[in-house]
Amino acid sequence: MKQIFKLMAALSAPLLLSGCFLLPGKFNTNLKILDGDRYEFGYTGQIQMTMPDDGKLKKPSNEPFDPAKLKCRDLVYKSDGRVDAQRPVYGDDYDRYGKDADPSIDTDNLSYDVVDRDCTEEEITKRKDQYDREQARKLKRYNEESAMAGAFFGGPIPGDDESMVAFAKKLSKYRGWKKVEHAGGNIFDVEYSETGPIGNYFSFPVLPDAQMQYPFFQIIRRSDGAVELLTPGIAGQGSLFNMMMMKESGGKAPKISDIDGVLTVETNGTVVNNNSIDGFAEKGDRKMMSWKIGKNAETEDGPRALIRF
């Protein structure tokens, strides 16, 4: 098991490094694999994009430094009148001497008084320089993470509504995407349906311009002509994939909405094996299989099936 874990960690290193993932949300999927050479696929529900920091990049404020928001104070010791200048506090920064910092402290028993005063020009200049450097650093990090997210997903940046709406319009131009709407946050409501020859490979979803793809469902042709159903991109919060992600990212995984879906597969081929709880039911010349996926899943394994014709 340790060797498998290490192998998965190595293969997934680029994803773990970025913390970017594409996952389903609530959905319903229907797949027909017929005659060994054609498929009919439909997906209705949610797709969610996840990132570190609860999946939301925060663009730093472009508000200029305001000296009026700078608070300067001295500690004046009661015993000898000694004055100890304190570090200036700006805006919403933590203020250890603020009124609400620690209400349990009995100020009457302190050995000093906290005395507000005007800030010196030197203190204002020093704190402004620090503020400007902090803003520049935050903006640089935001731009780098935004560019990385945009590259991974092919344009959309979780947390940036404008880019998410633009991506929805872009994706709706491609075949199969009947509906793509940004539902707020990092979630899209989608309707996708497509039919065609199986060929050697079918995958959903495929994102245009994305450097990484995260297929929920795959149909792959084997060399003997059999068709295999795989679901590599479906991972719940308790899965090995996400446990590994938490381990590699220092114990904090991106926040995701519930994965809660149903996959129904219909075929007129011979089902060699499948891992659905109830196996398959026959209806005429068709075999029907169904899996619950996500929080209501009846197994930790992703749906799999092998079908021959």
PDB file of C-alpha atoms in Angstrom:
ATOM      1  CA  MET A   1       0.000   0.000   0.000  1.00  0.00           C
ATOM      2  CA  LYS A   2       2.874   2.373   0.783  1.00  0.00           C
ATOM      3  CA  GLN A   3       4.284   1.893  -2.729  1.00  0.00           C
ATOM      4  CA  ILE A   4       0.896   2.652  -4.306  1.00  0.00           C
ATOM      5  CA  PHE A   5       0.558   5.755  -2.141  1.00  0.00           C
ATOM      6  CA  LYS A   6       4.022   6.988  -3.164  1.00  0.00           C
ATOM      7  CA  LEU A   7       3.269   6.349  -6.841  1.00  0.00           C
ATOM      8  CA  MET A   8      -0.016   8.285  -6.678  1.00  0.00           C
ATOM      9  CA  ALA A   9       1.717  11.126  -4.865  1.00  0.00           C
ATOM     10  CA  ALA A  10       4.396  11.322  -7.562  1.00  0.00           C
ATOM     11  CA  LEU A  11       1.914  11.232 -10.439  1.00  0.00           C
ATOM     12  CA  SER A  12      -0.274  13.844  -8.768  1.00  0.00           C
ATOM     13  CA  ALA A  13       2.566  16.146  -7.703  1.00  0.00           C
ATOM     14  CA  PRO A  14       1.675  18.942 -10.184  1.00  0.00           C
ATOM     15  CA  LEU A  15      -1.906  18.980  -8.913  1.00  0.00           C
ATOM     16  CA  LEU A  16      -0.875  18.864  -5.290  1.00  0.00           C
ATOM     17  CA  LEU A  17       1.575  21.691  -5.843  1.00  0.00           C
ATOM     18  CA  SER A  18      -1.102  23.931  -7.294  1.00  0.00           C
ATOM     19  CA  GLY A  19      -3.983  22.740  -5.145  1.00  0.00           C
ATOM     20  CA  CYS A  20      -6.260  23.136  -8.196  1.00  0.00           C
ATOM     21  CA  PHE A  21      -8.917  20.516  -8.817  1.00  0.00           C
ATOM     22  CA  LEU A  22     -12.034  20.057 -10.933  1.00  0.00           C
ATOM     23  CA  LEU A  23     -14.779  17.999  -9.295  1.00  0.00           C
ATOM     24  CA  PRO A  24     -18.459  17.276  -9.777  1.00  0.00           C
ATOM     25  CA  GLY A  25     -21.034  18.598  -7.343  1.00  0.00           C
ATOM     26  CA  LYS A  26     -24.640  17.418  -7.424  1.00  0.00           C
ATOM     27  CA  PHE A  27     -25.326  15.674 -10.724  1.00  0.00           C
ATOM     28  CA  ASN A  28     -27.038  12.947 -12.710  1.00  0.00           C
ATOM     29  CA  THR A  29     -25.267  11.091 -15.514  1.00  0.00           C
ATOM     30  CA  ASN A  30     -26.618   8.665 -18.106  1.00  0.00           C
ATOM     31  CA  LEU A  31     -24.374   6.654 -20.422  1.00  0.00           C
ATOM     32  CA  LYS A  32     -25.327   4.197 -23.135  1.00  0.00           C
ATOM     33  CA  ILE A  33     -22.661   1.965 -24.709  1.00  0.00           C
ATOM     34  CA  LEU A  34     -24.248   0.269 -27.699  1.00  0.00           C
ATOM     35  CA  ASP A  35     -23.198  -2.183 -30.396  1.00  0.00           C
ATOM     36  CA  GLY A  36     -19.547  -1.803 -29.450  1.00  0.00           C
ATOM     37  CA  ASP A  37     -19.060   1.311 -31.543  1.00  0.00           C
ATOM     38  CA  ARG A  38     -21.281   4.133 -30.285  1.00  0.00           C
ATOM     39  CA  TYR A  39     -22.148   5.950 -27.099  1.00  0.00           C
ATOM     40  CA  GLU A  40     -24.807   8.319 -25.814  1.00  0.00           C
ATOM     41  CA  PHE A  41     -23.737  10.428 -22.855  1.00  0.00           C
ATOM     42  CA  GLY A  42     -25.558  12.993 -20.739  1.00  0.00           C
ATOM     43  CA  TYR A  43     -24.496  14.955 -17.655  1.00  0.00           C
ATOM     44  CA  THR A  44     -26.794  17.363 -15.809  1.00  0.00           C
ATOM     45  CA  GLY A  45     -25.710  19.092 -12.628  1.00  0.00           C
ATOM     46  CA  GLN A  46     -22.775  20.922 -11.134  1.00  0.00           C
ATOM     47  CA  ILE A  47     -19.069  21.226 -11.827  1.00  0.00           C
ATOM     48  CA  GLN A  48     -16.886  22.896  -9.220  1.00  0.00           C
ATOM     49  CA  MET A  49     -13.390  24.300  -9.358  1.00  0.00           C
ATOM     50  CA  THR A  50     -11.354  24.127  -6.173  1.00  0.00           C
ATOM     51  CA  MET A  51      -8.245  25.909  -4.985  1.00  0.00           C
ATOM     52  CA  PRO A  52      -6.329  26.412  -1.728  1.00  0.00           C
ATOM     53  CA  ASP A  53      -7.471  29.066   0.745  1.00  0.00           C
ATOM     54  CA  ASP A  54     -11.070  27.785   0.578  1.00  0.00           C
ATOM     55  CA  GLY A  55     -11.032  28.092  -3.189  1.00  0.00           C
ATOM     56  CA  LYS A  56     -11.137  31.871  -3.351  1.00  0.00           C
ATOM     57  CA  LEU A  57      -8.340  34.141  -4.451  1.00  0.00           C
ATOM     58  CA  LYS A  58      -8.517  37.542  -2.818  1.00  0.00           C
ATOM     59  CA  LYS A  59      -7.310  40.509  -4.812  1.00  0.00           C
ATOM     60  CA  PRO A  60      -5.589  43.033  -2.540  1.00  0.00           C
ATOM     61  CA  SER A  61      -7.159  46.439  -2.159  1.00  0.00           C
ATOM     62  CA  ASN A  62      -5.708  49.233  -4.273  1.00  0.00           C
ATOM     63  CA  GLU A  63      -6.560  51.708  -1.514  1.00  0.00           C
ATOM     64  CA  PRO A  64      -3.634  54.100  -0.942  1.00  0.00           C
ATOM     65  CA  PHE A  65      -2.047  54.504   2.458  1.00  0.00           C
ATOM     66  CA  ASP A  66      -4.050  56.845   4.700  1.00  0.00           C
ATOM     67  CA  PRO A  67      -2.105  58.493   7.583  1.00  0.00           C
ATOM     68  CA  ALA A  68      -5.408  59.130   9.390  1.00  0.00           C
ATOM     69  CA  LYS A  69      -5.722  55.353   9.944  1.00  0.00           C
ATOM     70  CA  LEU A  70      -2.385  55.142  11.731  1.00  0.00           C
ATOM     71  CA  LYS A  71      -2.600  54.963  15.542  1.00  0.00           C
ATOM     72  CA  CYS A  72       0.440  55.830  17.662  1.00  0.00           C
ATOM     73  CA  ARG A  73       0.739  55.359  21.421  1.00  0.00           C
ATOM     74  CA  ASP A  74       3.165  55.486  24.300  1.00  0.00           C
ATOM     75  CA  LEU A  75       3.272  53.399  27.437  1.00  0.00           C
ATOM     76  CA  VAL A  76       3.887  55.724  30.381  1.00  0.00           C
ATOM     77  CA  TYR A  77       4.985  53.758  33.454  1.00  0.00           C
ATOM     78  CA  LYS A  78       3.355  54.851  36.689  1.00  0.00           C
ATOM     79  CA  SER A  79       6.373  54.200  38.887  1.00  0.00           C
ATOM     80  CA  ASP A  80       8.889  56.503  37.253  1.00  0.00           C
ATOM     81  CA  GLY A  81       7.159  58.214  34.304  1.00  0.00           C
ATOM     82  CA  ARG A  82       9.302  56.335  31.787  1.00  0.00           C
ATOM     83  CA  VAL A  83       7.918  56.559  28.236  1.00  0.00           C
ATOM     84  CA  ASP A  84       8.020  53.537  25.909  1.00  0.00           C
ATOM     85  CA  ALA A  85       6.931  54.263  22.301  1.00  0.00           C
ATOM     86  CA  GLN A  86       4.886  51.423  20.785  1.00  0.00           C
ATOM     87  CA  ARG A  87       4.802  50.134  17.232  1.00  0.00           C
ATOM     88  CA  PRO A  88       2.184  52.106  15.238  1.00  0.00           C
ATOM     89  CA  VAL A  89      -0.986  50.207  14.314  1.00  0.00           C
ATOM     90  CA  TYR A  90      -2.579  50.727  10.915  1.00  0.00           C
ATOM     91  CA  GLY A  91      -6.242  50.279  10.022  1.00  0.00           C
ATOM     92  CA  ASP A  92      -7.590  46.829  10.892  1.00  0.00           C
ATOM     93  CA  ASP A  93      -4.244  45.411  12.018  1.00  0.00           C
ATOM     94  CA  TYR A  94      -4.309  43.638  15.359  1.00  0.00           C
ATOM     95  CA  ASP A  95      -4.224  46.222  18.130  1.00  0.00           C
ATOM     96  CA  ARG A  96      -3.071  44.810  21.452  1.00  0.00           C
ATOM     97  CA  TYR A  97      -3.950  48.067  23.196  1.00  0.00           C
ATOM     98  CA  GLY A  98      -7.306  48.571  21.520  1.00  0.00           C
ATOM     99  CA  LYS A  99     -10.480  48.786  23.602  1.00  0.00           C
ATOM    100  CA  ASP A 100     -11.671  45.326  22.498  1.00  0.00           C
ATOM    101  CA  ALA A 101      -8.290  43.569  22.498  1.00  0.00           C
ATOM    102  CA  ASP A 102      -8.794  41.791  25.824  1.00  0.00           C
ATOM    103  CA  PRO A 103     -11.823  42.935  27.888  1.00  0.00           C
ATOM    104  CA  SER A 104     -10.738  40.705  30.796  1.00  0.00           C
ATOM    105  CA  ILE A 105      -7.721  42.907  31.592  1.00  0.00           C
ATOM    106  CA  ASP A 106      -8.163  45.200  34.596  1.00  0.00           C
ATOM    107  CA  THR A 107      -6.528  48.376  33.283  1.00  0.00           C
ATOM    108  CA  ASP A 108      -6.545  49.966  36.768  1.00  0.00           C
ATOM    109  CA  ASN A 109      -3.991  47.395  37.970  1.00  0.00           C
ATOM    110  CA  LEU A 110      -1.576  47.827  35.067  1.00  0.00           C
ATOM    111  CA  SER A 111       1.850  49.289  35.801  1.00  0.00           C
ATOM    112  CA  TYR A 112       1.480  51.751  32.940  1.00  0.00           C
ATOM    113  CA  ASP A 113      -0.964  54.035  31.174  1.00  0.00           C
ATOM    114  CA  VAL A 114      -1.613  53.831  27.419  1.00  0.00           C
ATOM    115  CA  VAL A 115      -1.403  57.351  26.026  1.00  0.00           C
ATOM    116  CA  ASP A 116      -2.500  58.181  22.477  1.00  0.00           C
ATOM    117  CA  ARG A 117      -0.373  60.704  20.612  1.00  0.00           C
ATOM    118  CA  ASP A 118       0.228  62.133  17.141  1.00  0.00           C
ATOM    119  CA  CYS A 119       2.438  60.032  14.892  1.00  0.00           C
ATOM    120  CA  THR A 120       5.802  61.462  13.913  1.00  0.00           C
ATOM    121  CA  GLU A 121       6.719  62.061  10.271  1.00  0.00           C
ATOM    122  CA  GLU A 122       9.312  59.308  10.567  1.00  0.00           C
ATOM    123  CA  GLU A 123       6.698  56.804  11.840  1.00  0.00           C
ATOM    124  CA  ILE A 124       4.268  57.760   9.060  1.00  0.00           C
ATOM    125  CA  THR A 125       6.928  57.409   6.345  1.00  0.00           C
ATOM    126  CA  LYS A 126       8.189  54.083   7.710  1.00  0.00           C
ATOM    127  CA  ARG A 127       4.685  52.582   7.989  1.00  0.00           C
ATOM    128  CA  LYS A 128       3.724  53.845   4.540  1.00  0.00           C
ATOM    129  CA  ASP A 129       6.780  52.174   3.017  1.00  0.00           C
ATOM    130  CA  GLN A 130       5.876  48.944   4.793  1.00  0.00           C
ATOM    131  CA  TYR A 131       2.244  49.195   3.627  1.00  0.00           C
ATOM    132  CA  ASP A 132       3.284  49.770   0.005  1.00  0.00           C
ATOM    133  CA  ARG A 133       5.654  46.785   0.085  1.00  0.00           C
ATOM    134  CA  GLU A 134       2.949  44.568   1.574  1.00  0.00           C
ATOM    135  CA  GLN A 135       0.450  45.607  -1.088  1.00  0.00           C
ATOM    136  CA  ALA A 136       2.969  44.990  -3.856  1.00  0.00           C
ATOM    137  CA  ARG A 137       3.781  41.549  -2.443  1.00  0.00           C
ATOM    138  CA  LYS A 138       0.089  40.618  -2.140  1.00  0.00           C
ATOM    139  CA  LEU A 139      -0.634  41.835  -5.667  1.00  0.00           C
ATOM    140  CA  LYS A 140       2.309  39.873  -7.070  1.00  0.00           C
ATOM    141  CA  ARG A 141       1.124  36.697  -5.336  1.00  0.00           C
ATOM    142  CA  TYR A 142      -2.449  37.260  -6.511  1.00  0.00           C
ATOM    143  CA  ASN A 143      -1.309  37.754 -10.110  1.00  0.00           C
ATOM    144  CA  GLU A 144       0.876  34.632  -9.991  1.00  0.00           C
ATOM    145  CA  GLU A 145      -1.848  32.444  -8.476  1.00  0.00           C
ATOM    146  CA  SER A 146      -4.471  33.848 -10.834  1.00  0.00           C
ATOM    147  CA  ALA A 147      -2.265  33.109 -13.844  1.00  0.00           C
ATOM    148  CA  MET A 148      -1.640  29.581 -12.575  1.00  0.00           C
ATOM    149  CA  ALA A 149      -5.329  28.926 -11.989  1.00  0.00           C
ATOM    150  CA  GLY A 150      -6.242  30.364 -15.378  1.00  0.00           C
ATOM    151  CA  ALA A 151      -3.671  28.135 -17.073  1.00  0.00           C
ATOM    152  CA  PHE A 152      -4.758  25.010 -15.227  1.00  0.00           C
ATOM    153  CA  PHE A 153      -8.469  25.481 -15.906  1.00  0.00           C
ATOM    154  CA  GLY A 154      -8.196  27.164 -19.296  1.00  0.00           C
ATOM    155  CA  GLY A 155      -9.214  30.671 -18.276  1.00  0.00           C
ATOM    156  CA  PRO A 156     -11.482  30.769 -15.214  1.00  0.00           C
ATOM    157  CA  ILE A 157     -10.053  31.939 -11.890  1.00  0.00           C
ATOM    158  CA  PRO A 158     -11.970  30.703  -8.820  1.00  0.00           C
ATOM    159  CA  GLY A 159     -13.001  33.723  -6.793  1.00  0.00           C
ATOM    160  CA  ASP A 160     -13.005  36.035  -9.823  1.00  0.00           C
ATOM    161  CA  ASP A 161     -16.637  36.181 -10.948  1.00  0.00           C
ATOM    162  CA  GLU A 162     -15.829  38.034 -14.162  1.00  0.00           C
ATOM    163  CA  SER A 163     -13.485  35.301 -15.402  1.00  0.00           C
ATOM    164  CA  MET A 164     -15.925  32.580 -14.329  1.00  0.00           C
ATOM    165  CA  VAL A 165     -18.806  34.156 -16.263  1.00  0.00           C
ATOM    166  CA  ALA A 166     -16.564  34.655 -19.306  1.00  0.00           C
ATOM    167  CA  PHE A 167     -15.498  31.012 -19.168  1.00  0.00           C
ATOM    168  CA  ALA A 168     -19.120  29.854 -19.021  1.00  0.00           C
ATOM    169  CA  LYS A 169     -19.828  31.770 -22.240  1.00  0.00           C
ATOM    170  CA  LYS A 170     -16.693  30.346 -23.843  1.00  0.00           C
ATOM    171  CA  LEU A 171     -17.476  26.736 -22.901  1.00  0.00           C
ATOM    172  CA  SER A 172     -21.068  27.000 -24.171  1.00  0.00           C
ATOM    173  CA  LYS A 173     -19.686  27.548 -27.695  1.00  0.00           C
ATOM    174  CA  TYR A 174     -18.316  24.009 -27.812  1.00  0.00           C
ATOM    175  CA  ARG A 175     -20.218  20.974 -29.003  1.00  0.00           C
ATOM    176  CA  GLY A 176     -22.165  19.075 -26.382  1.00  0.00           C
ATOM    177  CA  TRP A 177     -22.421  21.897 -23.841  1.00  0.00           C
ATOM    178  CA  LYS A 178     -26.149  22.690 -23.925  1.00  0.00           C
ATOM    179  CA  LYS A 179     -26.003  24.876 -20.825  1.00  0.00           C
ATOM    180  CA  VAL A 180     -23.126  26.423 -18.888  1.00  0.00           C
ATOM    181  CA  GLU A 181     -23.966  28.983 -16.210  1.00  0.00           C
ATOM    182  CA  HIS A 182     -21.863  30.382 -13.397  1.00  0.00           C
ATOM    183  CA  ALA A 183     -23.915  29.605 -10.292  1.00  0.00           C
ATOM    184  CA  GLY A 184     -21.848  31.769  -7.976  1.00  0.00           C
ATOM    185  CA  GLY A 185     -18.765  30.922  -5.978  1.00  0.00           C
ATOM    186  CA  ASN A 186     -16.729  28.242  -7.737  1.00  0.00           C
ATOM    187  CA  ILE A 187     -19.686  26.289  -9.141  1.00  0.00           C
ATOM    188  CA  PHE A 188     -21.119  25.980 -12.649  1.00  0.00           C
ATOM    189  CA  ASP A 189     -24.540  24.565 -13.527  1.00  0.00           C
ATOM    190  CA  VAL A 190     -24.187  22.557 -16.723  1.00  0.00           C
ATOM    191  CA  GLU A 191     -26.075  20.362 -19.134  1.00  0.00           C
ATOM    192  CA  TYR A 192     -23.995  18.286 -21.521  1.00  0.00           C
ATOM    193  CA  SER A 193     -25.079  15.646 -24.005  1.00  0.00           C
ATOM    194  CA  GLU A 194     -23.242  14.022 -26.871  1.00  0.00           C
ATOM    195  CA  THR A 195     -23.490  10.960 -29.068  1.00  0.00           C
ATOM    196  CA  GLY A 196     -20.957   9.475 -31.423  1.00  0.00           C
ATOM    197  CA  PRO A 197     -18.637   6.619 -32.262  1.00  0.00           C
ATOM    198  CA  ILE A 198     -16.601   5.338 -29.358  1.00  0.00           C
ATOM    199  CA  GLY A 199     -13.397   5.095 -31.370  1.00  0.00           C
ATOM    200  CA  ASN A 200     -10.538   4.576 -28.931  1.00  0.00           C
ATOM    201  CA  TYR A 201     -11.403   7.077 -26.239  1.00  0.00           C
ATOM    202  CA  PHE A 202     -14.124   9.322 -24.827  1.00  0.00           C
ATOM    203  CA  SER A 203     -13.718  11.588 -21.817  1.00  0.00           C
ATOM    204  CA  PHE A 204     -15.859  14.057 -19.886  1.00  0.00           C
ATOM    205  CA  PRO A 205     -15.308  16.856 -19.136  1.00  0.00           C
ATOM    206  CA  VAL A 206     -12.711  18.273 -21.476  1.00  0.00           C
ATOM    207  CA  LEU A 207     -11.881  21.955 -20.906  1.00  0.00           C
ATOM    208  CA  PRO A 208     -10.502  23.937 -23.857  1.00  0.00           C
ATOM    209  CA  ASP A 209      -7.072  25.544 -23.300  1.00  0.00           C
ATOM    210  CA  ALA A 210      -6.640  23.835 -19.924  1.00  0.00           C
ATOM    211  CA  GLN A 211      -3.100  22.665 -19.169  1.00  0.00           C
ATOM    212  CA  MET A 212      -4.508  19.893 -16.978  1.00  0.00           C
ATOM    213  CA  GLN A 213      -7.599  17.772 -17.607  1.00  0.00           C
ATOM    214  CA  TYR A 214      -9.704  16.197 -14.868  1.00  0.00           C
ATOM    215  CA  PRO A 215     -11.940  13.540 -16.473  1.00  0.00           C
ATOM    216  CA  PHE A 216     -14.858  12.387 -14.357  1.00  0.00           C
ATOM    217  CA  PHE A 217     -15.810   9.668 -16.831  1.00  0.00           C
ATOM    218  CA  GLN A 218     -13.795   7.803 -19.470  1.00  0.00           C
ATOM    219  CA  ILE A 219     -14.622   5.177 -22.059  1.00  0.00           C
ATOM    220  CA  ILE A 220     -11.495   3.452 -23.310  1.00  0.00           C
ATOM    221  CA  ARG A 221     -11.176   0.831 -26.050  1.00  0.00           C
ATOM    222  CA  ARG A 222      -9.046  -2.190 -25.214  1.00  0.00           C
ATOM    223  CA  SER A 223      -6.860  -3.890 -27.795  1.00  0.00           C
ATOM    224  CA  ASP A 224      -9.270  -6.871 -27.955  1.00  0.00           C
ATOM    225  CA  GLY A 225     -12.190  -4.555 -28.771  1.00  0.00           C
ATOM    226  CA  ALA A 226     -13.748  -4.533 -25.296  1.00  0.00           C
ATOM    227  CA  VAL A 227     -14.876  -1.211 -23.865  1.00  0.00           C
ATOM    228  CA  GLU A 228     -13.886  -0.151 -20.348  1.00  0.00           C
ATOM    229  CA  LEU A 229     -15.630   2.471 -18.207  1.00  0.00           C
ATOM    230  CA  LEU A 230     -13.404   4.348 -15.748  1.00  0.00           C
ATOM    231  CA  THR A 231     -14.049   7.306 -13.413  1.00  0.00           C
ATOM    232  CA  PRO A 232     -10.642   8.727 -12.419  1.00  0.00           C
ATOM    233  CA  GLY A 233     -11.724  12.255 -11.521  1.00  0.00           C
ATOM    234  CA  ILE A 234     -14.461  11.389  -9.033  1.00  0.00           C
ATOM    235  CA  ALA A 235     -13.082  11.766  -5.517  1.00  0.00           C
ATOM    236  CA  GLY A 236     -14.974  12.455  -2.312  1.00  0.00           C
ATOM    237  CA  GLN A 237     -13.532  14.278   0.703  1.00  0.00           C
ATOM    238  CA  GLY A 238     -12.792  10.981   2.426  1.00  0.00           C
ATOM    239  CA  SER A 239     -11.030   9.408  -0.562  1.00  0.00           C
ATOM    240  CA  LEU A 240      -7.371   8.466  -0.702  1.00  0.00           C
ATOM    241  CA  PHE A 241      -6.798  11.225  -3.234  1.00  0.00           C
ATOM    242  CA  ASN A 242      -8.043  13.972  -0.950  1.00  0.00           C
ATOM    243  CA  MET A 243      -6.406  12.498   2.153  1.00  0.00           C
ATOM    244  CA  MET A 244      -3.146  12.579   0.217  1.00  0.00           C
ATOM    245  CA  MET A 245      -3.851  16.167  -0.801  1.00  0.00           C
ATOM    246  CA  MET A 246      -4.357  17.172   2.830  1.00  0.00           C
ATOM    247  CA  LYS A 247      -1.150  15.396   3.855  1.00  0.00           C
ATOM    248  CA  GLU A 248       0.886  17.064   1.116  1.00  0.00           C
ATOM    249  CA  SER A 249      -0.540  20.538   1.689  1.00  0.00           C
ATOM    250  CA  GLY A 250       0.123  20.629   5.414  1.00  0.00           C
ATOM    251  CA  GLY A 251      -3.281  19.445   6.589  1.00  0.00           C
ATOM    252  CA  LYS A 252      -5.532  21.897   4.751  1.00  0.00           C
ATOM    253  CA  ALA A 253      -7.430  20.750   1.683  1.00  0.00           C
ATOM    254  CA  PRO A 254      -9.409  23.080  -0.563  1.00  0.00           C
ATOM    255  CA  LYS A 255     -12.987  23.477   0.556  1.00  0.00           C
ATOM    256  CA  ILE A 256     -15.414  21.613  -1.690  1.00  0.00           C
ATOM    257  CA  SER A 257     -19.182  21.347  -1.915  1.00  0.00           C
ATOM    258  CA  ASP A 258     -20.845  17.972  -1.544  1.00  0.00           C
ATOM    259  CA  ILE A 259     -20.290  15.462  -4.322  1.00  0.00           C
ATOM    260  CA  ASP A 260     -23.638  13.774  -4.707  1.00  0.00           C
ATOM    261  CA  GLY A 261     -24.570  12.062  -7.950  1.00  0.00           C
ATOM    262  CA  VAL A 262     -25.874   9.019  -9.767  1.00  0.00           C
ATOM    263  CA  LEU A 263     -24.348   7.297 -12.790  1.00  0.00           C
ATOM    264  CA  THR A 264     -26.595   5.015 -14.836  1.00  0.00           C
ATOM    265  CA  VAL A 265     -25.092   2.855 -17.596  1.00  0.00           C
ATOM    266  CA  GLU A 266     -27.050   0.969 -20.241  1.00  0.00           C
ATOM    267  CA  THR A 267     -25.496  -1.439 -22.746  1.00  0.00           C
ATOM    268  CA  ASN A 268     -26.424  -4.225 -25.162  1.00  0.00           C
ATOM    269  CA  GLY A 269     -23.004  -5.811 -24.768  1.00  0.00           C
ATOM    270  CA  THR A 270     -21.822  -8.515 -22.398  1.00  0.00           C
ATOM    271  CA  VAL A 271     -20.932  -7.142 -18.971  1.00  0.00           C
ATOM    272  CA  VAL A 272     -17.737  -8.992 -18.068  1.00  0.00           C
ATOM    273  CA  ASN A 273     -17.397  -7.241 -14.725  1.00  0.00           C
ATOM    274  CA  ASN A 274     -18.575  -4.158 -12.880  1.00  0.00           C
ATOM    275  CA  ASN A 275     -18.332  -2.940  -9.309  1.00  0.00           C
ATOM    276  CA  SER A 276     -21.868  -1.640  -8.799  1.00  0.00           C
ATOM    277  CA  ILE A 277     -23.472  -2.894  -5.594  1.00  0.00           C
ATOM    278  CA  ASP A 278     -26.388  -4.576  -7.386  1.00  0.00           C
ATOM    279  CA  GLY A 279     -24.476  -5.809 -10.419  1.00  0.00           C
ATOM    280  CA  PHE A 280     -26.739  -5.293 -13.417  1.00  0.00           C
ATOM    281  CA  ALA A 281     -30.398  -5.776 -14.262  1.00  0.00           C
ATOM    282  CA  GLU A 282     -31.574  -7.052 -17.647  1.00  0.00           C
ATOM    283  CA  LYS A 283     -34.255  -5.261 -19.651  1.00  0.00           C
ATOM    284  CA  GLY A 284     -34.766  -6.957 -22.983  1.00  0.00           C
ATOM    285  CA  ASP A 285     -31.355  -7.079 -24.669  1.00  0.00           C
ATOM    286  CA  ARG A 286     -30.056  -4.276 -22.435  1.00  0.00           C
ATOM    287  CA  LYS A 287     -28.121  -4.458 -19.176  1.00  0.00           C
ATOM    288  CA  MET A 288     -28.631  -1.658 -16.672  1.00  0.00           C
ATOM    289  CA  MET A 289     -26.081  -0.635 -14.015  1.00  0.00           C
ATOM    290  CA  SER A 290     -26.238   2.160 -11.482  1.00  0.00           C
ATOM    291  CA  TRP A 291     -23.854   3.742  -8.985  1.00  0.00           C
ATOM    292  CA  LYS A 292     -24.299   6.361  -6.281  1.00  0.00           C
ATOM    293  CA  ILE A 293     -21.303   8.681  -6.217  1.00  0.00           C
ATOM    294  CA  GLY A 294     -20.052  10.973  -3.493  1.00  0.00           C
ATOM    295  CA  LYS A 295     -21.566  11.403  -0.040  1.00  0.00           C
ATOM    296  CA  ASN A 296     -24.186   8.654  -0.607  1.00  0.00           C
ATOM    297  CA  ALA A 297     -21.785   6.233  -2.303  1.00  0.00           C
ATOM    298  CA  GLU A 298     -22.105   2.609  -1.271  1.00  0.00           C
ATOM    299  CA  THR A 299     -18.444   1.886  -1.985  1.00  0.00           C
ATOM    300  CA  GLU A 300     -15.212   3.872  -1.764  1.00  0.00           C
ATOM    301  CA  ASP A 301     -14.192   2.776  -5.265  1.00  0.00           C
ATOM    302  CA  GLY A 302     -15.097   4.776  -8.343  1.00  0.00           C
ATOM    303  CA  PRO A 303     -17.488   3.109 -10.816  1.00  0.00           C
ATOM    304  CA  ARG A 304     -15.860   0.648 -13.212  1.00  0.00           C
ATOM    305  CA  ALA A 305     -17.159  -1.751 -15.846  1.00  0.00           C
ATOM    306  CA  LEU A 306     -15.788  -3.912 -18.659  1.00  0.00           C
ATOM    307  CA  ILE A 307     -18.078  -4.672 -21.585  1.00  0.00           C
ATOM    308  CA  ARG A 308     -17.505  -6.978 -24.583  1.00  0.00           C
ATOM    309  CA  PHE A 309     -19.381  -7.156 -27.853  1.00  0.00           C
TER     310      PHE A 309
END
